[in-house]
Amino acid sequence: MSKARFLVIGSNSFSGSHFVAGALRNGHAVWGVSRSVEPNSVFLPYRWAQPDGNESLATKDNFNFQTIDLNSELNQLFELIDHVRPEIIVNFAAQGMVAESWLNPTHWYRTNVVAQVALHDELRKKKFLHKYVHVTTPEVYGSTDGSWIKEHNNFAPSTPYAVSRAACDLHLHSFHQAYGFPVIFTRAANVYGPGQQLYRIIPRTLLSARTGKPMQLHGGGYSIRSFIHIKDVVEATLKLALTGESGTTWHLSGERSCSIRQLVEQICRLAGASFSELVQSSEERLGKDQSYLLDSSAVRQVHGWTDQVSLKEGLRETLEWVDANLATLKTLPWNYQHKT
């Protein structure tokens, strides 16, 4: 891989922080921005101690971080971009969480559409920018109804969150067609691994299993998903950022699926917990799609990528992270904390 200057927007996020770590591991220089200060280092893999004895992947020479809010501080971001002149920008920033998007839809549209359009309208003028990777979501398709779907633009979003992401994706398509804006889209289905936010299903189940605290399983857990480990996603995203063709869309997914209930049962067996004692069924959340199944054959065939981490191996690794940091994780919020 040739060395590049990366700007990672949303570097505090689960996927963003792992991407920073992956880029640093491959010798690239990285600048990271997020609207909040860096969280507890337990969620930042680029701050973790390394097997080779180094304290972390990030040093003052290869990683720089700034707190910048896309909604109110875009000028600061543009100043940083003009100073750094990154060849590649990877954008993980978005207002997430489907259920809460019904409660404050204007927050989702402001962050995921309006602020993003303002950002892209300035970025299209930057001649030094060779690639812009937009990390989007399979939720733009709506439910895939049990079928493995290929990359396409037939969007059917069913929540304010999904609508906001679909709108931004369509806007970027128009910028690529009109200006040749060098965007690449990635959509990964159900990414997981060590360092994930505690309200997500896998770390939440692992924490409940270790502490005995009951957990809710929406709709009985019968929706279908395909899970993919963050290491595999980072490898594919780096490959696409460096060699992918502008204007293309890529699915990053495993090739096996399971229900959320089956997943939780597997986690309980792994952690030695009783599913019947730990799990309580609750009503399904509004607008939840029954299945997200992404056909990832294109990136496998064109770029030679393949997922390497099995679900069994990935869950074991994530449990090891929980066990190693359990004292800290117990003190942190397990539920989603909305930021305006």
Short mmCIF file of C-alpha atoms in Angstrom, two decimals:
data_model
loop_
_atom_site.label_atom_id
_atom_site.label_comp_id
_atom_site.label_asym_id
_atom_site.label_seq_id
_atom_site.Cartn_x
_atom_site.Cartn_y
_atom_site.Cartn_z
CA MET A 1 0.00 0.00 0.00
CA SER A 2 1.27 3.48 -0.85
CA LYS A 3 1.33 5.91 2.07
CA ALA A 4 -1.31 8.62 2.20
CA ARG A 5 -2.60 11.45 4.35
CA PHE A 6 -6.02 10.46 5.73
CA LEU A 7 -8.62 12.67 7.35
CA VAL A 8 -11.12 10.58 9.30
CA ILE A 9 -14.37 12.35 10.16
CA GLY A 10 -16.13 10.64 13.06
CA SER A 11 -12.88 9.16 14.37
CA ASN A 12 -14.43 8.62 17.84
CA SER A 13 -17.03 6.22 16.45
CA PHE A 14 -16.63 2.46 16.73
CA SER A 15 -15.85 1.95 13.05
CA GLY A 16 -13.97 5.24 12.77
CA SER A 17 -11.62 4.50 15.66
CA HIS A 18 -10.84 1.04 14.32
CA PHE A 19 -10.20 2.52 10.88
CA VAL A 20 -7.76 5.00 12.43
CA ALA A 21 -5.95 2.10 14.08
CA GLY A 22 -5.85 0.17 10.80
CA ALA A 23 -4.53 3.14 8.82
CA LEU A 24 -1.83 3.82 11.42
CA ARG A 25 -0.87 0.15 11.47
CA ASN A 26 -0.29 0.39 7.71
CA GLY A 27 1.97 3.43 8.05
CA HIS A 28 -0.40 6.19 6.95
CA ALA A 29 -0.58 9.61 8.62
CA VAL A 30 -4.03 10.28 10.08
CA TRP A 31 -5.93 13.33 11.26
CA GLY A 32 -9.13 12.59 13.18
CA VAL A 33 -12.10 14.80 13.97
CA SER A 34 -15.28 14.17 15.97
CA ARG A 35 -17.78 16.49 17.59
CA SER A 36 -16.97 15.19 21.09
CA VAL A 37 -13.69 14.85 22.92
CA GLU A 38 -12.09 11.44 22.76
CA PRO A 39 -14.02 8.94 24.92
CA ASN A 40 -12.56 6.56 27.45
CA SER A 41 -9.60 4.80 25.84
CA VAL A 42 -11.37 1.48 26.28
CA PHE A 43 -13.30 2.51 23.12
CA LEU A 44 -10.27 3.71 21.13
CA PRO A 45 -8.25 0.83 19.66
CA TYR A 46 -5.56 3.21 18.42
CA ARG A 47 -4.88 4.01 22.11
CA TRP A 48 -4.61 0.37 23.21
CA ALA A 49 -1.33 -1.23 24.24
CA GLN A 50 0.17 -3.23 21.38
CA PRO A 51 1.48 -6.82 21.36
CA ASP A 52 4.93 -5.54 20.34
CA GLY A 53 5.22 -3.63 23.61
CA ASN A 54 4.42 -0.18 22.26
CA GLU A 55 1.97 1.84 24.34
CA SER A 56 -0.32 2.54 21.36
CA LEU A 57 -0.47 2.87 17.59
CA ALA A 58 -1.11 6.62 17.80
CA THR A 59 1.80 8.97 18.46
CA LYS A 60 2.13 12.73 18.23
CA ASP A 61 3.90 12.23 14.89
CA ASN A 62 1.33 10.06 13.09
CA PHE A 63 -2.05 11.01 14.58
CA ASN A 64 -3.67 14.35 15.33
CA PHE A 65 -7.16 14.79 16.79
CA GLN A 66 -9.44 17.81 16.90
CA THR A 67 -12.94 18.29 18.31
CA ILE A 68 -15.10 19.73 15.52
CA ASP A 69 -18.90 19.73 15.22
CA LEU A 70 -20.13 19.50 11.62
CA ASN A 71 -23.32 21.36 12.54
CA SER A 72 -21.66 24.47 13.95
CA GLU A 73 -17.92 24.42 13.22
CA LEU A 74 -17.53 23.62 9.54
CA ASN A 75 -15.19 26.59 9.04
CA GLN A 76 -12.78 25.03 11.52
CA LEU A 77 -12.92 21.78 9.58
CA PHE A 78 -12.24 23.57 6.30
CA GLU A 79 -9.24 25.31 7.86
CA LEU A 80 -7.88 21.93 8.99
CA ILE A 81 -8.48 20.42 5.55
CA ASP A 82 -6.67 23.26 3.80
CA HIS A 83 -3.76 22.90 6.23
CA VAL A 84 -3.48 19.10 6.01
CA ARG A 85 -4.44 18.73 2.32
CA PRO A 86 -5.45 15.07 2.76
CA GLU A 87 -5.49 12.88 -0.32
CA ILE A 88 -8.22 10.73 1.23
CA ILE A 89 -11.14 11.61 3.49
CA VAL A 90 -13.17 8.84 5.11
CA ASN A 91 -16.43 9.99 6.68
CA PHE A 92 -17.98 7.90 9.45
CA ALA A 93 -19.87 10.84 10.98
CA ALA A 94 -23.64 10.51 11.22
CA GLN A 95 -26.39 10.86 13.78
CA GLY A 96 -27.12 7.18 14.43
CA MET A 97 -29.68 5.10 16.32
CA VAL A 98 -32.87 4.22 14.52
CA ALA A 99 -35.39 4.26 17.38
CA GLU A 100 -34.36 7.69 18.65
CA SER A 101 -34.60 9.20 15.15
CA TRP A 102 -38.38 9.08 15.54
CA LEU A 103 -38.14 11.25 18.68
CA ASN A 104 -35.94 14.03 17.23
CA PRO A 105 -36.03 13.69 13.42
CA THR A 106 -34.83 17.24 12.83
CA HIS A 107 -31.53 16.39 14.59
CA TRP A 108 -30.99 13.51 12.19
CA TYR A 109 -31.74 15.57 9.07
CA ARG A 110 -29.60 18.47 10.26
CA THR A 111 -26.53 16.29 10.86
CA ASN A 112 -26.95 13.62 8.20
CA VAL A 113 -28.16 15.83 5.34
CA VAL A 114 -27.80 19.60 5.79
CA ALA A 115 -24.34 19.63 7.41
CA GLN A 116 -23.10 16.94 5.04
CA VAL A 117 -24.25 18.83 1.94
CA ALA A 118 -22.45 21.95 3.16
CA LEU A 119 -19.31 19.86 3.74
CA HIS A 120 -19.41 18.24 0.29
CA ASP A 121 -20.11 21.51 -1.50
CA GLU A 122 -16.79 22.81 -0.20
CA LEU A 123 -14.88 19.56 -0.62
CA ARG A 124 -15.74 19.34 -4.33
CA LYS A 125 -13.52 22.41 -4.86
CA LYS A 126 -10.42 20.78 -3.28
CA LYS A 127 -8.18 19.60 -6.10
CA PHE A 128 -5.84 17.77 -3.70
CA LEU A 129 -8.66 15.41 -2.63
CA HIS A 130 -8.26 12.14 -4.54
CA LYS A 131 -10.86 10.01 -2.76
CA TYR A 132 -13.82 10.57 -0.47
CA VAL A 133 -15.13 7.39 1.20
CA HIS A 134 -18.68 7.81 2.47
CA VAL A 135 -19.51 5.15 5.05
CA THR A 136 -23.24 4.74 4.73
CA THR A 137 -25.77 2.09 5.78
CA PRO A 138 -27.85 -0.82 4.42
CA GLU A 139 -30.88 0.76 6.09
CA VAL A 140 -31.32 2.92 2.99
CA TYR A 141 -32.71 -0.21 1.27
CA GLY A 142 -35.29 -0.95 3.93
CA SER A 143 -35.85 -4.61 4.71
CA THR A 144 -34.25 -6.98 2.22
CA ASP A 145 -37.05 -9.49 2.96
CA GLY A 146 -34.76 -12.47 3.32
CA SER A 147 -32.95 -11.96 0.00
CA TRP A 148 -29.25 -11.18 -0.42
CA ILE A 149 -29.27 -7.95 -2.41
CA LYS A 150 -26.58 -6.47 -4.62
CA GLU A 151 -25.46 -2.84 -4.73
CA HIS A 152 -28.15 -0.64 -6.28
CA ASN A 153 -30.01 2.63 -5.75
CA ASN A 154 -33.51 1.27 -5.21
CA PHE A 155 -33.92 2.84 -1.80
CA ALA A 156 -36.91 2.15 0.45
CA PRO A 157 -35.96 3.70 3.83
CA SER A 158 -38.45 3.13 6.63
CA THR A 159 -37.22 5.41 9.46
CA PRO A 160 -36.08 9.04 9.78
CA TYR A 161 -32.52 7.77 10.25
CA ALA A 162 -32.65 5.71 7.07
CA VAL A 163 -34.33 8.51 5.09
CA SER A 164 -31.62 10.96 6.16
CA ARG A 165 -28.85 8.60 5.05
CA ALA A 166 -30.58 7.83 1.73
CA ALA A 167 -31.00 11.54 1.03
CA CYS A 168 -27.29 12.16 1.61
CA ASP A 169 -26.32 9.21 -0.59
CA LEU A 170 -28.47 10.52 -3.46
CA HIS A 171 -27.00 13.99 -3.01
CA LEU A 172 -23.48 12.55 -3.31
CA HIS A 173 -24.46 10.62 -6.43
CA SER A 174 -25.56 13.90 -8.00
CA PHE A 175 -22.25 15.54 -7.06
CA HIS A 176 -20.32 12.68 -8.63
CA GLN A 177 -22.32 12.96 -11.84
CA ALA A 178 -22.20 16.77 -12.01
CA TYR A 179 -18.69 17.51 -10.72
CA GLY A 180 -16.86 14.20 -10.81
CA PHE A 181 -16.71 14.29 -7.01
CA PRO A 182 -14.48 11.30 -6.08
CA VAL A 183 -16.93 9.53 -3.76
CA ILE A 184 -16.94 5.83 -2.97
CA PHE A 185 -19.80 4.37 -0.94
CA THR A 186 -19.44 1.50 1.52
CA ARG A 187 -22.32 -0.28 3.23
CA ALA A 188 -21.50 -2.80 5.93
CA ALA A 189 -24.11 -4.90 7.65
CA ASN A 190 -23.98 -5.31 11.41
CA VAL A 191 -20.37 -4.62 12.23
CA TYR A 192 -19.13 -5.75 15.66
CA GLY A 193 -15.99 -6.31 17.68
CA PRO A 194 -14.01 -5.10 20.71
CA GLY A 195 -14.58 -1.48 21.62
CA GLN A 196 -18.15 -1.26 20.36
CA GLN A 197 -20.64 1.04 22.08
CA LEU A 198 -22.26 -0.74 25.00
CA TYR A 199 -25.85 -0.24 23.83
CA ARG A 200 -25.24 -2.41 20.75
CA ILE A 201 -26.61 -5.93 20.89
CA ILE A 202 -23.34 -7.90 21.18
CA PRO A 203 -21.55 -5.91 23.94
CA ARG A 204 -24.87 -5.38 25.72
CA THR A 205 -25.54 -9.12 25.80
CA LEU A 206 -22.00 -9.90 26.91
CA LEU A 207 -22.25 -7.37 29.74
CA SER A 208 -25.60 -8.76 30.85
CA ALA A 209 -24.15 -12.28 30.79
CA ARG A 210 -21.23 -11.22 32.95
CA THR A 211 -23.24 -9.16 35.45
CA GLY A 212 -26.58 -11.00 35.50
CA LYS A 213 -28.44 -7.80 34.62
CA PRO A 214 -31.55 -8.66 32.51
CA MET A 215 -31.78 -7.42 28.93
CA GLN A 216 -34.63 -6.71 26.51
CA LEU A 217 -34.93 -8.53 23.19
CA HIS A 218 -37.11 -6.45 20.88
CA GLY A 219 -39.79 -8.44 19.08
CA GLY A 220 -38.42 -11.67 20.48
CA GLY A 221 -35.27 -11.31 18.37
CA TYR A 222 -36.61 -12.87 15.19
CA SER A 223 -35.22 -10.34 12.73
CA ILE A 224 -32.42 -11.67 10.52
CA ARG A 225 -28.92 -10.17 10.26
CA SER A 226 -25.47 -11.04 8.94
CA PHE A 227 -22.63 -9.98 11.24
CA ILE A 228 -19.15 -8.96 10.18
CA HIS A 229 -16.09 -8.29 12.34
CA ILE A 230 -14.63 -4.80 12.36
CA LYS A 231 -11.17 -6.09 11.34
CA ASP A 232 -12.60 -7.34 8.05
CA VAL A 233 -14.47 -4.08 7.46
CA VAL A 234 -11.35 -1.99 8.09
CA GLU A 235 -9.29 -4.08 5.68
CA ALA A 236 -11.90 -3.65 2.93
CA THR A 237 -12.37 0.07 3.60
CA LEU A 238 -8.62 0.72 3.42
CA LYS A 239 -8.38 -1.23 0.18
CA LEU A 240 -11.26 0.70 -1.37
CA ALA A 241 -9.93 4.06 -0.15
CA LEU A 242 -6.61 3.42 -1.87
CA THR A 243 -7.63 1.55 -5.03
CA GLY A 244 -11.40 1.84 -5.48
CA GLU A 245 -12.93 3.64 -8.45
CA SER A 246 -14.85 6.85 -7.77
CA GLY A 247 -18.62 6.64 -8.11
CA THR A 248 -18.80 3.00 -7.02
CA THR A 249 -20.72 1.36 -4.17
CA TRP A 250 -19.57 -1.71 -2.26
CA HIS A 251 -21.24 -4.06 0.19
CA LEU A 252 -19.11 -5.35 3.07
CA SER A 253 -20.73 -8.37 4.62
CA GLY A 254 -20.31 -11.93 5.70
CA GLU A 255 -22.04 -14.71 3.81
CA ARG A 256 -23.98 -16.28 6.68
CA SER A 257 -27.00 -15.01 8.56
CA CYS A 258 -28.77 -15.69 11.83
CA SER A 259 -31.61 -14.26 13.86
CA ILE A 260 -30.88 -11.88 16.70
CA ARG A 261 -32.31 -14.50 19.03
CA GLN A 262 -29.87 -17.14 17.75
CA LEU A 263 -27.04 -14.65 18.20
CA VAL A 264 -27.99 -13.94 21.81
CA GLU A 265 -28.34 -17.66 22.51
CA GLN A 266 -24.84 -18.23 21.12
CA ILE A 267 -23.44 -15.45 23.28
CA CYS A 268 -25.11 -16.90 26.38
CA ARG A 269 -23.53 -20.30 25.69
CA LEU A 270 -20.14 -18.67 25.15
CA ALA A 271 -20.36 -16.70 28.39
CA GLY A 272 -21.90 -19.52 30.42
CA ALA A 273 -25.16 -17.64 31.06
CA SER A 274 -28.77 -18.84 31.03
CA PHE A 275 -30.74 -17.37 28.10
CA SER A 276 -34.10 -17.93 29.83
CA GLU A 277 -32.96 -16.19 33.02
CA LEU A 278 -31.19 -13.30 31.29
CA VAL A 279 -33.42 -12.34 28.36
CA GLN A 280 -36.82 -10.66 28.44
CA SER A 281 -38.85 -10.17 25.25
CA SER A 282 -40.32 -6.73 24.52
CA GLU A 283 -42.30 -5.07 21.73
CA GLU A 284 -40.60 -4.56 18.40
CA ARG A 285 -39.33 -1.03 17.81
CA LEU A 286 -41.10 1.20 15.31
CA GLY A 287 -39.97 0.77 11.71
CA LYS A 288 -37.52 -2.03 12.37
CA ASP A 289 -36.62 -3.88 9.18
CA GLN A 290 -36.96 -7.66 9.24
CA SER A 291 -33.67 -8.39 7.49
CA TYR A 292 -30.49 -6.79 6.16
CA LEU A 293 -28.67 -9.22 3.90
CA LEU A 294 -26.03 -7.70 1.64
CA ASP A 295 -24.47 -9.60 -1.27
CA SER A 296 -20.75 -8.81 -1.03
CA SER A 297 -19.64 -10.81 -4.07
CA ALA A 298 -18.59 -7.66 -5.98
CA VAL A 299 -15.85 -6.57 -3.58
CA ARG A 300 -14.70 -10.18 -3.29
CA GLN A 301 -14.38 -10.61 -7.04
CA VAL A 302 -13.06 -7.17 -8.03
CA HIS A 303 -10.78 -6.41 -5.07
CA GLY A 304 -9.95 -9.89 -3.82
CA TRP A 305 -11.29 -9.16 -0.35
CA THR A 306 -12.70 -11.86 1.90
CA ASP A 307 -13.84 -11.83 5.50
CA GLN A 308 -11.45 -13.75 7.76
CA VAL A 309 -12.98 -13.61 11.26
CA SER A 310 -15.75 -16.11 11.99
CA LEU A 311 -18.63 -15.10 14.21
CA LYS A 312 -17.52 -17.63 16.84
CA GLU A 313 -13.98 -16.25 16.87
CA GLY A 314 -15.15 -12.65 16.83
CA LEU A 315 -17.56 -13.13 19.73
CA ARG A 316 -14.80 -14.79 21.77
CA GLU A 317 -12.47 -11.85 21.07
CA THR A 318 -15.16 -9.36 22.05
CA LEU A 319 -15.84 -11.28 25.27
CA GLU A 320 -12.12 -11.10 26.07
CA TRP A 321 -12.30 -7.31 25.65
CA VAL A 322 -15.32 -7.16 27.98
CA ASP A 323 -13.60 -9.32 30.59
CA ALA A 324 -10.37 -7.33 30.44
CA ASN A 325 -12.25 -4.04 30.93
CA LEU A 326 -15.27 -5.15 32.96
CA ALA A 327 -14.52 -2.95 35.98
CA THR A 328 -14.46 0.12 33.73
CA LEU A 329 -17.43 -0.90 31.59
CA LYS A 330 -19.62 -1.37 34.66
CA THR A 331 -19.20 2.33 35.48
CA LEU A 332 -20.22 3.58 32.02
CA PRO A 333 -23.74 4.07 30.59
CA TRP A 334 -25.08 0.98 28.85
CA ASN A 335 -27.88 2.83 27.07
CA TYR A 336 -27.70 5.21 24.12
CA GLN A 337 -26.97 8.81 25.18
CA HIS A 338 -28.41 11.27 22.65
CA LYS A 339 -26.29 14.31 21.80
CA THR A 340 -27.93 17.28 20.11
#
